[in-house]
mmCIF file of C-alpha atoms in Angstrom:
data_model
loop_
_atom_site.group_PDB
_atom_site.id
_atom_site.type_symbol
_atom_site.label_atom_id
_atom_site.label_comp_id
_atom_site.label_asym_id
_atom_site.label_seq_id
_atom_site.Cartn_x
_atom_site.Cartn_y
_atom_site.Cartn_z
ATOM 1 C CA TYR C 281 0.176 -0.214 0.043
ATOM 2 C CA GLN C 282 1.093 3.472 -0.375
ATOM 3 C CA ARG C 283 1.724 5.717 2.469
ATOM 4 C CA ARG C 284 2.579 9.451 2.360
ATOM 5 C CA VAL C 285 5.505 10.999 4.361
ATOM 6 C CA HIS C 286 6.276 14.440 4.323
ATOM 7 C CA GLY C 287 4.662 15.361 0.990
ATOM 8 C CA ALA C 288 6.046 12.232 -0.577
ATOM 9 C CA PHE C 289 4.407 8.748 -1.318
ATOM 10 C CA PHE C 290 6.545 5.416 -0.146
ATOM 11 C CA TRP C 291 5.246 1.807 -1.125
ATOM 12 C CA VAL C 292 5.269 -0.162 1.954
ATOM 13 C CA GLN C 293 5.029 -3.958 1.838
ATOM 14 C CA MET C 294 2.334 -5.584 4.036
ATOM 15 C CA GLY C 295 3.498 -8.587 6.225
ATOM 16 C CA LYS C 296 1.805 -11.741 6.536
ATOM 17 C CA HIS C 297 -1.718 -12.635 8.923
ATOM 18 C CA ASN C 298 -3.725 -9.924 10.216
ATOM 19 C CA ASN C 299 -1.412 -8.358 12.309
ATOM 20 C CA ILE C 300 -0.959 -4.369 13.286
ATOM 21 C CA ILE C 301 0.354 -2.154 10.500
ATOM 22 C CA PRO C 302 4.044 -1.248 11.340
ATOM 23 C CA ASN C 303 4.047 2.474 12.557
ATOM 24 C CA ALA C 304 7.141 2.918 14.720
ATOM 25 C CA HIS C 305 7.657 6.337 16.199
ATOM 26 C CA PHE C 306 11.588 7.357 16.071
ATOM 27 C CA HIS C 307 11.364 11.005 15.600
ATOM 28 C CA LYS C 308 10.421 11.625 19.327
ATOM 29 C CA ASP C 309 13.017 14.079 21.385
ATOM 30 C CA TRP C 310 13.310 11.532 23.831
ATOM 31 C CA GLN C 311 16.308 13.488 25.273
ATOM 32 C CA ARG C 312 14.187 16.180 26.811
ATOM 33 C CA ARG C 313 11.842 13.889 28.590
ATOM 34 C CA VAL C 314 14.624 11.872 30.248
ATOM 35 C CA ARG C 315 14.646 12.145 33.969
ATOM 36 C CA THR C 316 17.834 11.914 35.524
ATOM 37 C CA TRP C 317 19.232 10.884 39.219
ATOM 38 C CA PHE C 318 22.562 12.298 39.256
ATOM 39 C CA ASP C 319 21.531 13.988 42.753
ATOM 40 C CA GLN C 320 20.970 10.440 44.518
ATOM 41 C CA PRO C 321 24.278 10.612 46.772
ATOM 42 C CA ALA C 322 23.444 14.369 47.733
ATOM 43 C CA ARG C 323 20.106 13.344 48.901
ATOM 44 C CA LYS C 324 21.394 10.507 50.728
ATOM 45 C CA LEU C 325 23.461 12.952 52.497
ATOM 46 C CA ARG C 326 21.143 15.672 53.056
ATOM 47 C CA ARG C 327 18.658 13.217 54.779
ATOM 48 C CA ARG C 328 21.311 11.669 57.334
ATOM 49 C CA ASN C 329 21.998 15.468 58.226
ATOM 50 C CA ASN C 330 18.470 16.128 58.816
ATOM 51 C CA ARG C 331 18.171 13.018 60.804
ATOM 52 C CA ILE C 332 21.139 14.036 63.041
ATOM 53 C CA GLU C 333 19.501 17.527 63.317
ATOM 54 C CA LYS C 334 16.438 16.048 64.343
ATOM 55 C CA ALA C 335 17.793 13.990 66.808
ATOM 56 C CA LYS C 336 19.599 17.000 68.433
ATOM 57 C CA ARG C 337 16.788 19.006 68.199
ATOM 58 C CA VAL C 338 14.276 16.697 69.867
ATOM 59 C CA ALA C 339 16.743 15.546 72.633
ATOM 60 C CA PRO C 340 16.683 13.545 74.928
ATOM 61 C CA ARG C 341 13.196 12.894 73.706
ATOM 62 C CA PRO C 342 12.809 9.391 71.483
ATOM 63 C CA ASN C 343 14.474 10.186 67.933
ATOM 64 C CA SER C 344 11.672 7.815 66.630
ATOM 65 C CA LYS C 345 8.685 6.144 67.858
ATOM 66 C CA LEU C 346 8.648 2.670 69.485
ATOM 67 C CA ARG C 347 6.987 -0.094 66.676
ATOM 68 C CA PRO C 348 6.130 -3.344 67.323
ATOM 69 C CA GLN C 349 7.898 -6.664 65.727
ATOM 70 C CA VAL C 350 5.606 -8.206 63.357
ATOM 71 C CA PRO C 351 6.497 -10.934 60.587
ATOM 72 C CA GLY C 352 6.910 -10.205 57.015
ATOM 73 C CA GLN C 353 4.093 -10.384 54.391
ATOM 74 C CA THR C 354 3.525 -13.355 52.127
ATOM 75 C CA GLN C 355 4.531 -17.034 52.589
ATOM 76 C CA ARG C 356 8.060 -16.179 51.370
ATOM 77 C CA TYR C 357 8.933 -13.923 54.099
ATOM 78 C CA ASN C 358 6.778 -14.721 57.031
ATOM 79 C CA MET C 359 9.810 -16.602 58.862
ATOM 80 C CA LYS C 360 11.277 -12.833 59.486
ATOM 81 C CA LEU C 361 10.301 -10.329 61.570
ATOM 82 C CA ARG C 362 10.378 -6.522 60.954
ATOM 83 C CA LEU C 363 9.305 -3.256 62.524
ATOM 84 C CA GLY C 364 5.221 -2.943 62.046
ATOM 85 C CA ARG C 365 3.093 0.419 61.915
ATOM 86 C CA GLY C 366 1.903 0.490 65.397
ATOM 87 C CA PHE C 367 1.114 -1.568 68.365
ATOM 88 C CA THR C 368 -2.915 -3.148 68.670
ATOM 89 C CA LEU C 369 -5.097 -1.752 71.411
ATOM 90 C CA ALA C 370 -5.184 -5.348 72.886
ATOM 91 C CA GLU C 371 -1.320 -5.292 73.231
ATOM 92 C CA LEU C 372 -1.600 -1.457 74.961
ATOM 93 C CA LYS C 373 -4.331 -2.928 77.087
ATOM 94 C CA SER C 374 -2.138 -5.759 78.539
ATOM 95 C CA VAL C 375 -0.021 -3.052 79.670
ATOM 96 C CA LYS C 376 -2.812 -0.959 81.209
ATOM 97 C CA LEU C 377 -2.222 2.169 78.375
ATOM 98 C CA GLY C 378 -4.675 3.748 76.494
ATOM 99 C CA LYS C 379 -4.327 4.720 72.757
ATOM 100 C CA LEU C 380 -3.781 8.393 73.289
ATOM 101 C CA LYS C 381 -1.649 8.053 76.537
ATOM 102 C CA ALA C 382 0.526 5.649 74.290
ATOM 103 C CA GLN C 383 0.982 8.541 71.511
ATOM 104 C CA SER C 384 2.071 10.911 74.187
ATOM 105 C CA LEU C 385 4.598 8.479 75.775
ATOM 106 C CA GLY C 386 6.242 8.041 71.802
ATOM 107 C CA ILE C 387 4.504 4.731 71.288
ATOM 108 C CA ALA C 388 3.309 4.179 67.579
ATOM 109 C CA VAL C 389 -0.303 2.699 67.338
ATOM 110 C CA ASP C 390 -2.306 0.940 64.847
ATOM 111 C CA PRO C 391 -5.832 0.265 65.469
ATOM 112 C CA ARG C 392 -6.400 -2.018 62.410
ATOM 113 C CA ARG C 393 -3.713 -4.653 63.214
ATOM 114 C CA ARG C 394 -5.219 -7.604 64.889
ATOM 115 C CA ASN C 395 -3.162 -10.434 66.960
ATOM 116 C CA ARG C 396 -3.142 -13.758 64.768
ATOM 117 C CA SER C 397 -0.882 -15.492 67.378
ATOM 118 C CA VAL C 398 -0.289 -15.559 71.282
ATOM 119 C CA GLU C 399 3.181 -15.842 70.588
ATOM 120 C CA GLY C 400 3.390 -12.679 68.539
ATOM 121 C CA GLN C 401 1.391 -10.717 71.286
ATOM 122 C CA ALA C 402 3.462 -11.830 73.998
ATOM 123 C CA ARG C 403 6.357 -10.606 72.099
ATOM 124 C CA ASN C 404 5.021 -7.192 71.863
ATOM 125 C CA VAL C 405 3.930 -6.927 75.300
ATOM 126 C CA ASN C 406 7.459 -7.873 76.470
ATOM 127 C CA ARG C 407 8.845 -5.194 74.284
ATOM 128 C CA LEU C 408 6.589 -2.324 75.621
ATOM 129 C CA LYS C 409 7.217 -3.436 79.261
ATOM 130 C CA SER C 410 10.826 -3.172 78.615
ATOM 131 C CA TYR C 411 10.356 0.221 77.274
ATOM 132 C CA LEU C 412 8.010 1.311 80.001
ATOM 133 C CA SER C 413 10.854 0.200 82.425
ATOM 134 C CA ASN C 414 13.332 2.114 80.817
ATOM 135 C CA LEU C 415 10.917 5.487 79.949
ATOM 136 C CA VAL C 416 12.272 8.827 81.730
ATOM 137 C CA LEU C 417 8.922 10.791 82.018
ATOM 138 C CA PHE C 418 10.599 14.550 82.283
ATOM 139 C CA PRO C 419 8.552 17.149 84.212
ATOM 140 C CA GLN C 420 6.654 19.700 82.328
ATOM 141 C CA ASN C 421 8.192 22.668 84.175
ATOM 142 C CA ARG C 422 11.574 21.817 85.666
ATOM 143 C CA HIS C 423 11.405 24.569 88.071
ATOM 144 C CA LYS C 424 8.147 23.166 89.690
ATOM 145 C CA ALA C 425 9.958 20.000 89.889
ATOM 146 C CA LYS C 426 12.541 21.234 92.415
ATOM 147 C CA ASN C 427 9.640 21.893 94.915
ATOM 148 C CA PRO C 428 8.768 18.700 96.559
ATOM 149 C CA ALA C 429 5.179 19.922 97.194
ATOM 150 C CA LYS C 430 4.494 20.313 93.389
ATOM 151 C CA VAL C 431 6.105 17.068 92.332
ATOM 152 C CA VAL C 432 3.830 15.074 89.873
ATOM 153 C CA LYS C 433 4.048 11.348 90.711
ATOM 154 C CA ALA C 434 4.692 9.986 87.488
ATOM 155 C CA ASP C 435 7.587 12.544 86.681
ATOM 156 C CA ALA C 436 11.226 10.839 87.056
ATOM 157 C CA PRO C 437 13.453 12.680 89.328
ATOM 158 C CA LEU C 438 15.676 15.576 87.985
ATOM 159 C CA ALA C 439 18.836 13.701 88.807
ATOM 160 C CA VAL C 440 17.170 10.526 86.460
ATOM 161 C CA CYS C 441 16.451 13.001 84.060
ATOM 162 C CA ASP C 442 19.932 14.665 83.594
ATOM 163 C CA ALA C 443 21.291 11.087 83.166
ATOM 164 C CA ALA C 444 18.768 10.067 80.470
ATOM 165 C CA THR C 445 19.859 8.853 77.110
ATOM 166 C CA GLN C 446 18.121 9.319 73.925
ATOM 167 C CA LEU C 447 16.114 6.309 71.965
ATOM 168 C CA THR C 448 17.394 6.048 68.206
ATOM 169 C CA ALA C 449 15.629 4.330 65.385
ATOM 170 C CA LYS C 450 18.937 1.878 65.292
ATOM 171 C CA LYS C 451 18.380 0.872 69.190
ATOM 172 C CA GLN C 452 14.835 -0.566 68.303
ATOM 173 C CA GLN C 453 16.035 -2.571 64.935
ATOM 174 C CA VAL C 454 14.711 -6.084 64.875
ATOM 175 C CA VAL C 455 17.722 -8.353 65.518
ATOM 176 C CA THR C 456 16.963 -12.046 64.923
ATOM 177 C CA ALA C 457 19.306 -14.615 66.005
ATOM 178 C CA LYS C 458 20.372 -17.090 63.219
ATOM 179 C CA PRO C 459 20.211 -20.815 64.279
ATOM 180 C CA LYS C 460 23.191 -22.536 64.188
ATOM 181 C CA SER C 461 23.632 -26.061 62.596
ATOM 182 C CA ILE C 462 26.181 -28.424 64.379
ATOM 183 C CA SER C 463 27.712 -31.021 61.929
ATOM 184 C CA ARG C 464 27.531 -34.612 62.618
ATOM 185 C CA LYS C 465 27.909 -37.849 61.007
ATOM 186 C CA ILE C 466 24.771 -39.512 59.383
ATOM 187 C CA THR C 467 23.445 -42.480 61.442
ATOM 188 C CA PRO C 468 22.656 -46.073 59.936
ATOM 189 C CA GLU C 469 18.924 -45.455 60.875
ATOM 190 C CA GLU C 470 19.000 -42.380 58.587
ATOM 191 C CA ARG C 471 20.664 -43.862 55.750
ATOM 192 C CA THR C 472 17.895 -46.413 55.241
ATOM 193 C CA LYS C 473 14.977 -44.440 56.315
ATOM 194 C CA SER C 474 13.183 -42.570 53.611
ATOM 195 C CA VAL C 475 11.622 -39.294 54.596
ATOM 196 C CA PHE C 476 9.715 -39.310 51.520
ATOM 197 C CA MET C 477 7.781 -42.599 52.178
ATOM 198 C CA THR C 478 7.522 -41.273 56.160
ATOM 199 C CA LEU C 479 5.677 -38.359 55.012
ATOM 200 C CA ARG C 480 3.721 -40.170 52.018
ATOM 201 C CA LYS C 481 2.681 -42.716 54.916
ATOM 202 C CA LYS C 482 1.569 -39.956 57.205
ATOM 203 C CA ARG C 483 -0.541 -38.291 54.934
ATOM 204 C CA SER C 484 -2.148 -41.406 53.683
ATOM 205 C CA ASP C 485 -2.957 -42.342 57.626
ATOM 206 C CA ILE C 486 -4.709 -38.593 58.072
ATOM 207 C CA ARG C 487 -6.725 -39.054 54.793
ATOM 208 C CA LEU C 488 -7.924 -42.719 55.814
ATOM 209 C CA ALA C 489 -8.252 -42.308 59.369
ATOM 210 C CA GLY C 490 -12.100 -41.932 58.784
ATOM 211 C CA MET C 491 -12.452 -45.098 56.718
ATOM 212 C CA ARG C 492 -10.181 -47.102 59.090
ATOM 213 C CA LYS C 493 -12.504 -46.002 61.998
ATOM 214 C CA LYS C 494 -15.726 -47.070 60.147
ATOM 215 C CA ARG C 495 -14.114 -50.210 59.602
ATOM 216 C CA ALA C 496 -13.038 -51.129 62.501
ATOM 217 C CA ALA C 497 -16.458 -50.401 64.244
ATOM 218 C CA ARG C 498 -17.969 -52.370 61.557
ATOM 219 C CA ALA C 499 -15.783 -55.277 62.251
ATOM 220 C CA ALA C 500 -16.279 -55.278 65.986
ATOM 221 C CA GLU C 501 -20.111 -54.806 65.741
ATOM 222 C CA LYS C 502 -19.766 -58.183 63.522
ATOM 223 C CA ALA C 503 -17.766 -59.678 66.171
ATOM 224 C CA LYS C 504 -20.345 -59.018 68.928
ATOM 225 C CA ASN C 505 -23.360 -60.173 66.884
ATOM 226 C CA LYS C 506 -21.248 -63.449 65.819
ATOM 227 C CA ILE C 507 -20.537 -64.027 69.823
ATOM 228 C CA GLU C 508 -24.449 -63.524 70.856
#
């Protein structure tokens, strides 16, 4: 077929079968539309400096909120722990904290998350207890704290406040201990035993448990009728 390009006609050979007509666009000014990322190292340094400045500005308050330990999503990553969005209301209730009170103490709260296992909930409850045991609550007015009559019961003494250290994000990272495997010799029993056949027999026993139970009950009833 004929095709007109810049006022001139060209013969274009059709391809076989009912495919799309080739009409490639190779004259776009793509150089003007490319987004570069040459400032990545500078941005990395700027973010680091901003984190350091924020830590100095809010010190000795925590640099980041306390977050729970949750398993990773999907079957591929659920054996690993990571930091979650926030603690559940059930976990806060276990340490006698309300949602607003926890947020005022630097604890992240996620009311949408649910506890799916007892172990996971116990792990985060212990995390909260450890945090609260090391928490130093500064008085709102330092001058009033010097007066014994005006000291708030929940506030820490001034000597403890002066010795307090800052909780940073690095201190609350999830550190999982890697299991160590001890090498040993293979026993003769392990050489002869087949794991595949063991699993296959176990699956078969589970699948046929009901049928075998009925068969045993019928045989017992038949034997009872014979005796009578």
